Amino acid sequence: MGLTLQKVTAHRVSAVVLPPQLGRNEPCHCGSGRKYKRCCWEQDETLRRELRDAVLPEWIDHARGKLHQFEKYVSNVFGLPDLLARLVDTRRSPKIPTFDVVNSLFHTAVLRIPSLNALEGDLKRSDFQKLIGRQPTPEVKAFSAEVVANVLDKLELQGLGNAIEDVLLKAERNKAFRDGYGPLRCVAIDGWEPFSSYQRHCSHCLVRKVKVKGAGGANEEVEQYYHRYVVALLLGPVIDVVPGIEPVLNEEALRDIDPEQEGHEGELTAGRRLIDSLHET
């Protein structure tokens, strides 16, 4: 099948007790008080490398096609199954595992599928279903674009940030940025709003007043809930790389820091926080 964690393998890997995934600048899990990168990080990486062969599907190990060669490379070098498996979201008792959804998004990027709607069409194809490790059921969607959007909306950013950090560190060590990017690297920072709704919302939502046409045709002001992020893009000759993403915090989240806070923060504030994070990591 495709890129997946088999039940037996997943149990075996869990039984070994993988070290927790931490940011390199977080306190080490061993309790030493030192930063993770200066303590147990290196030995933890050795353990993860030893376990990576266990999670490689057999079809990747023996494939000859370009895509299969690429997937074998990123699995061996970057531990792709492990990276995807550590991403979690806040859905309750989901029928579709987070791994399957982010796996489909990874292949969406690799195959340059232009949108979630286009992805929904590919999720009906048996070859794409096999590619993401699902049992082929031709003309029956593995899951819907709505499920993908829901996972994106609820994905935990901390795990995503740690995965990005690990990938960029390995890519830098493997000299992936030496050709084309040059010694002076340009990063663009921009806002991104992936979600808005007049009804569905969560504790992290920002809220704004918008004018819409009511049932009688007259304009009326209603509340709209939305999420906004600030994203950093390392600009490259072939592909732009995302080194960081930061949410724009709502008033409730800011009051945990400052009880006198009024209103949501703006993109500039979140952007400055993102720049500080990029410098730190």
JSON list of C-alpha atoms in Angstrom, two decimals, residues 3 34 43 75 86 170 174:
[
{"chain": "A", "resi": 3, "resn": "LEU", "atom": "CA", "xyz": [2.85, 5.73, 2.84]},
{"chain": "A", "resi": 34, "resn": "ARG", "atom": "CA", "xyz": [19.28, 22.42, 29.47]},
{"chain": "A", "resi": 43, "resn": "GLN", "atom": "CA", "xyz": [20.83, 10.59, 20.82]},
{"chain": "A", "resi": 75, "resn": "SER", "atom": "CA", "xyz": [11.40, 8.86, 4.22]},
{"chain": "A", "resi": 86, "resn": "ARG", "atom": "CA", "xyz": [3.30, 13.50, 14.85]},
{"chain": "A", "resi": 170, "resn": "LYS", "atom": "CA", "xyz": [18.37, 18.55, 7.98]},
{"chain": "A", "resi": 174, "resn": "ASN", "atom": "CA", "xyz": [22.53, 18.40, 3.53]}
]
